[in-house]
Amino acid sequence: MKTKGRLAGIILCHLVTIATFVEGDLYLHSPRGSNNRLNEKSANRANANRLFDSQNNNRGGYNIGDLTDVPAGNNAAKQYNMHYFQSGPSANKATGEGGTQLVMEWTNQHGCGGNEDTDPQKQNCNMVLQFMCEDAKENIPALKEQMRDGTSTSTMEYTKPASMKETKAQVNTRKNGALDTSRGLQESWEMYDDCYMRERNLGLFTADQNVKKNKFGYSSAAFTRQNPNGNRRGYECPEERDYFPYWHPTQWKDIAVLAENSSMCSHYQGKSFNIQPYHRCVESWSKGNPKHWSRWNNEKQCTDNGGQWILFHNYLEKAPAYNTEAKCTSASNGYVKYIWAVPYDAEDVTKKQCLVALETPDCYEAPWSRSNHLGNGRGNGQPLTYTWTLPYFPSGHEHKCVFRMRYNISTDDYDPYNTNASQNENKRKNIVSPVQDNKQVDVGGPAKLQMALNTDQTGRIFQDRTHLFRLMPRPKGLENERIYNLNVRGKRGNIVQVYPAVEYDFTPNHLHISPTDLVHIQWTGSNTHNNGNPAGDGQAGNDGEGKEGSDRNNMAEIGDLNDNFPLPYEQTTMWKNADVIWMYHGKTDISSKDLALNIASAGYYRCFKKSSCPETQHKDFIVETKTTPLQNQLNNAPASYQGAVLRFKKGIYYYMNTRNNNFTNRSQKGTIHVS
């Protein structure tokens, strides 16, 4: 496969000049980005290759949440995945009506955004926001194949094929020997096996890099300019990671592209796998028994070698109830579109299925941020954000999901739009790459000067991903409501200790809503954010209040953002003016005083009196019967609060966290404006 033009428009990776010592570039703060961390007590992550290639500093990222006040350890059931309600069936993405709004926050070190004529940056950039889900109710894959965070920081195994003519039984042996339920899994084993066996796109610019070959003597999609040695990170395909829009079917669904300029949006949106189906070559072990991989990446070589060049579609979820094309397409309405097509993961590639179509991704110019700053955006001093209207799944099933964000930086040192494989270094043909490793330049003096340049980083992609989260069907009666998520970001420690993560805050910490809107309050935290050695390029330690290494959060009303003492309940209005619409423990007929207690104690208590909570599931969460009282710094409270959905009456409400509002280094406060 050869490409022309701006790497055939495959642009997440065009060209950049960047010093090889630069590290640490994109960090998700809400939802919490893992940066490949799991539950380490160290400041450095234990395994940078656990699930994906971030190219970020080893100190970045947040641990997976714990359900209780003790570390989950080897018990995955004691980990906490954030739970968000899906949008309603008639959600309007433009107005937000009926949708569930989740504010994504991040920092990117090298800057982005700005108009080239009036507000130029030192570099070009773009950002791609994507997600991937799995039906949690159906548990369609076998246990070993289900998406998970895992309890071990080790990377999933992979054994290369012994032969290109291996049988399906031999493939299954390799796969079953690789999958380990204690280790994290996001992309499927098949995605990487296909990547290792499929020839890479030979039209791409590789500069002077020696891009190596697989064991069968050809360079596959596991080898790229940024990853010339074919190093593996989880089951991520390096070529898919490095380029967007990608030209091969993938498991990822596009949410938004924050472009270097808005003129690129029609290209990004039109080539998105959400909208544009893509072919792949399908070979078979036997009739009706297709392989998940083929060496061939173009139609001619595919068909010349006995394969079928088949068109595959992306989808939100499958709709097996509509088992004919007529039933499928007629089920479409103004909010949900169904298509009759071959899904990218089809086991029988000869049969079409009914699929819930994906929306065109959002696209607009990236928000401005300062180069080499890794801080908030310009203007309002707030974090860089994108508000995601969460999807609606017509099946009504819960889904396990992961979110990822990729960040590309590049410069205009030469034409980034028309550089391709024809400019790759080739001494036999006297072709010199426009950029070279550690290039020496003559500036007229007695000696040449060496540039700090590594061409596997020219056109560089940084990435972060969340831990798994769950998208839940809405409770009955809430189908048309607008829901805002109110969460917590940050981890334990002062600014030097947690960097490049951030200290605690609520997110969004200024929420503007109407009296008809709903607010879903929820947070997660870890019991192992000790920031111990090895500390890497920063300071070890986890300064803060309460138990070592523990994240703890709560909410208590204050009279004003300048205040640092919560109001007595008798003087509060926030909880008295809140209607309880849903709570994680199932009880909504809760008094305002019990609601205030529940959120102030991070879920440690549900009621003051047994008479208010007579149900069996509440018996261990009642003040008058609990034998161990709440520790005043929340040490024995859960690290994660599983949530309440509230509707607030008109007013302005200020609140704080009583444990983390440490005057010396942070202010964990927020405001809800209801008007």
Coordinates of C-alpha atoms in Angstrom, one line a residue, residues 261-469:
N261 CA -7.0 24.4 12.2
S262 CA -10.6 24.0 11.4
S263 CA -10.0 23.6 7.7
M264 CA -8.9 20.0 8.4
C265 CA -12.1 19.0 10.0
S266 CA -13.9 17.8 6.9
H267 CA -11.0 15.4 6.2
Y268 CA -10.8 14.1 9.8
Q269 CA -14.6 13.6 10.0
G270 CA -15.0 12.1 6.5
K271 CA -12.1 9.6 7.0
S272 CA -13.1 8.6 10.5
F273 CA -13.9 4.8 10.8
N274 CA -17.1 6.0 12.5
I275 CA -18.3 7.1 9.1
Q276 CA -16.0 5.6 6.5
P277 CA -15.9 1.8 6.3
Y278 CA -12.5 0.2 5.5
H279 CA -11.4 -3.0 3.8
R280 CA -9.1 -5.7 5.0
C281 CA -7.9 -8.8 3.3
V282 CA -9.6 -12.0 4.5
E283 CA -8.0 -15.4 4.0
S284 CA -9.4 -18.6 5.3
W285 CA -8.3 -21.8 7.1
S286 CA -11.2 -23.5 5.4
K287 CA -14.5 -22.5 3.8
G288 CA -16.4 -20.2 6.1
N289 CA -13.6 -20.2 8.6
P290 CA -11.7 -16.9 8.1
K291 CA -8.4 -16.0 9.6
H292 CA -8.2 -12.8 11.7
W293 CA -5.0 -11.7 9.8
S294 CA -3.5 -11.5 6.4
R295 CA -0.1 -10.3 5.2
W296 CA -1.7 -8.3 2.5
N297 CA -2.8 -4.7 3.0
N298 CA -4.1 -3.8 -0.5
E299 CA -6.7 -5.3 -2.8
K300 CA -4.4 -6.5 -5.6
Q301 CA -2.0 -8.4 -3.5
C302 CA -4.9 -9.8 -1.4
T303 CA -6.8 -11.2 -4.4
D304 CA -3.7 -12.3 -6.2
N305 CA -2.9 -14.5 -3.2
G306 CA -6.3 -16.0 -2.9
G307 CA -7.8 -13.6 -0.3
Q308 CA -11.1 -11.6 -0.3
W309 CA -11.0 -7.8 -0.1
I310 CA -13.9 -7.2 2.3
L311 CA -15.4 -4.0 3.5
F312 CA -15.9 -3.7 7.3
H313 CA -17.9 -1.3 9.4
N314 CA -17.4 0.2 12.8
Y315 CA -20.4 0.3 15.2
L316 CA -21.6 1.3 18.7
E317 CA -23.2 -2.1 19.4
K318 CA -24.8 -4.9 17.6
A319 CA -28.6 -5.3 17.3
P320 CA -29.2 -9.0 16.8
A321 CA -33.0 -8.6 17.4
Y322 CA -33.2 -7.1 13.9
N323 CA -32.2 -10.1 11.9
T324 CA -33.0 -9.0 8.4
E325 CA -32.0 -5.9 6.4
A326 CA -35.6 -4.6 6.2
K327 CA -36.1 -4.9 10.0
C328 CA -32.7 -3.4 10.7
T329 CA -33.0 -0.2 8.5
S330 CA -36.7 0.4 9.4
A331 CA -35.8 0.5 13.1
S332 CA -33.8 3.7 12.5
N333 CA -35.4 6.9 13.9
G334 CA -34.4 10.5 14.4
Y335 CA -32.0 9.6 17.2
V336 CA -30.6 6.1 16.4
K337 CA -29.4 4.9 13.0
Y338 CA -29.1 1.2 12.2
I339 CA -27.0 -0.1 9.3
W340 CA -26.9 -3.6 7.7
A341 CA -23.2 -4.4 7.3
V342 CA -20.3 -6.6 8.1
P343 CA -18.9 -5.6 11.5
Y344 CA -15.1 -5.3 11.9
D345 CA -15.0 -8.2 14.3
A346 CA -17.3 -10.6 12.3
E347 CA -16.6 -14.3 12.8
D348 CA -18.5 -15.0 9.5
V349 CA -17.4 -12.4 7.0
T350 CA -20.0 -13.5 4.5
K351 CA -22.9 -12.4 6.7
K352 CA -24.1 -8.9 7.4
Q353 CA -25.5 -8.0 10.7
C354 CA -27.6 -5.1 12.2
L355 CA -25.4 -2.5 13.7
V356 CA -26.0 0.7 15.7
A357 CA -24.2 3.3 13.7
L358 CA -21.7 5.7 15.2
E359 CA -22.0 9.5 15.0
T360 CA -19.7 11.8 13.1
P361 CA -17.0 12.8 15.5
D362 CA -16.9 16.4 16.7
C363 CA -14.1 18.5 15.2
Y364 CA -12.9 22.0 15.9
E365 CA -9.7 24.0 16.5
A366 CA -7.7 22.8 19.5
P367 CA -7.8 25.1 22.6
W368 CA -4.7 27.3 23.1
S369 CA -2.1 26.2 25.6
R370 CA 1.4 27.5 26.3
S371 CA 4.4 25.6 25.0
N372 CA 6.5 23.8 27.6
H373 CA 4.1 24.7 30.4
L374 CA 1.9 21.8 31.2
G375 CA -0.7 24.0 32.8
N376 CA -4.1 25.5 32.4
G377 CA -5.5 27.1 29.3
R378 CA -5.4 30.8 28.5
G379 CA -8.2 33.2 29.3
N380 CA -10.1 31.8 32.3
G381 CA -7.2 30.0 33.9
Q382 CA -9.1 26.7 33.8
P383 CA -7.9 23.3 32.7
L384 CA -8.2 22.4 29.0
T385 CA -11.5 20.5 28.6
Y386 CA -13.8 18.8 26.2
T387 CA -17.4 17.9 27.1
W388 CA -18.3 14.5 25.9
T389 CA -22.0 13.7 25.5
L390 CA -21.9 10.0 26.4
P391 CA -23.5 7.5 24.0
Y392 CA -26.9 5.9 24.3
F393 CA -26.9 2.1 23.8
P394 CA -30.4 1.0 22.6
S395 CA -29.9 -2.5 24.0
G396 CA -30.2 -1.1 27.5
H397 CA -27.1 -3.1 28.5
E398 CA -24.3 -1.9 30.7
H399 CA -20.9 -1.5 28.9
K400 CA -17.3 -1.6 30.1
C401 CA -15.3 1.1 28.3
V402 CA -11.9 2.8 28.2
F403 CA -11.1 6.3 26.9
R404 CA -7.9 7.3 25.2
M405 CA -6.5 10.6 24.0
R406 CA -3.6 11.1 21.6
Y407 CA -1.6 14.3 21.1
N408 CA 0.5 15.0 18.0
I409 CA 3.0 17.8 17.8
S410 CA 4.8 18.9 14.6
T411 CA 6.5 21.9 13.0
D412 CA 6.8 23.6 9.7
D413 CA 10.6 23.1 9.2
Y414 CA 9.7 21.6 5.9
D415 CA 6.5 20.7 4.0
P416 CA 4.4 18.5 6.4
Y417 CA 1.7 18.0 3.8
N418 CA 3.7 16.4 1.0
T419 CA 6.4 14.4 2.7
N420 CA 6.1 10.6 2.2
A421 CA 8.1 7.5 1.5
S422 CA 9.8 9.1 -1.6
Q423 CA 11.9 11.2 0.8
N424 CA 13.0 8.3 3.0
E425 CA 16.8 8.1 3.3
N426 CA 18.2 5.8 0.6
K427 CA 22.0 6.0 0.1
R428 CA 21.9 3.7 -3.0
K429 CA 19.6 6.1 -4.7
N430 CA 21.3 9.2 -3.3
I431 CA 18.2 10.3 -1.4
V432 CA 18.9 12.2 1.8
S433 CA 16.1 12.5 4.4
P434 CA 15.0 16.1 5.1
V435 CA 15.7 15.3 8.8
Q436 CA 18.5 13.1 10.2
D437 CA 19.5 11.8 13.6
N438 CA 21.8 14.3 15.4
K439 CA 22.3 16.3 12.2
Q440 CA 25.5 18.5 12.2
V441 CA 25.1 21.9 10.6
D442 CA 27.7 24.4 9.4
V443 CA 26.9 27.9 10.7
G444 CA 30.2 29.5 9.4
G445 CA 32.4 28.8 12.3
P446 CA 35.5 26.5 12.7
A447 CA 33.3 23.6 13.8
K448 CA 29.9 22.2 13.0
L449 CA 27.1 22.3 15.5
Q450 CA 25.1 19.2 16.3
M451 CA 21.3 19.4 16.5
A452 CA 19.5 17.5 19.3
L453 CA 17.3 15.6 16.9
N454 CA 16.1 12.0 16.9
T455 CA 14.0 11.2 13.8
D456 CA 11.9 8.5 15.5
Q457 CA 10.5 11.5 17.3
T458 CA 9.9 13.8 14.3
G459 CA 6.1 13.8 14.3
R460 CA 5.6 12.6 17.8
I461 CA 2.5 11.1 19.4
F462 CA 1.8 11.1 23.1
Q463 CA -1.1 9.2 24.7
D464 CA -2.9 8.6 27.9
R465 CA -5.8 6.2 28.7
T466 CA -8.2 5.8 31.5
H467 CA -8.7 2.8 33.6
L468 CA -12.0 1.0 32.7
F469 CA -15.2 2.7 33.5

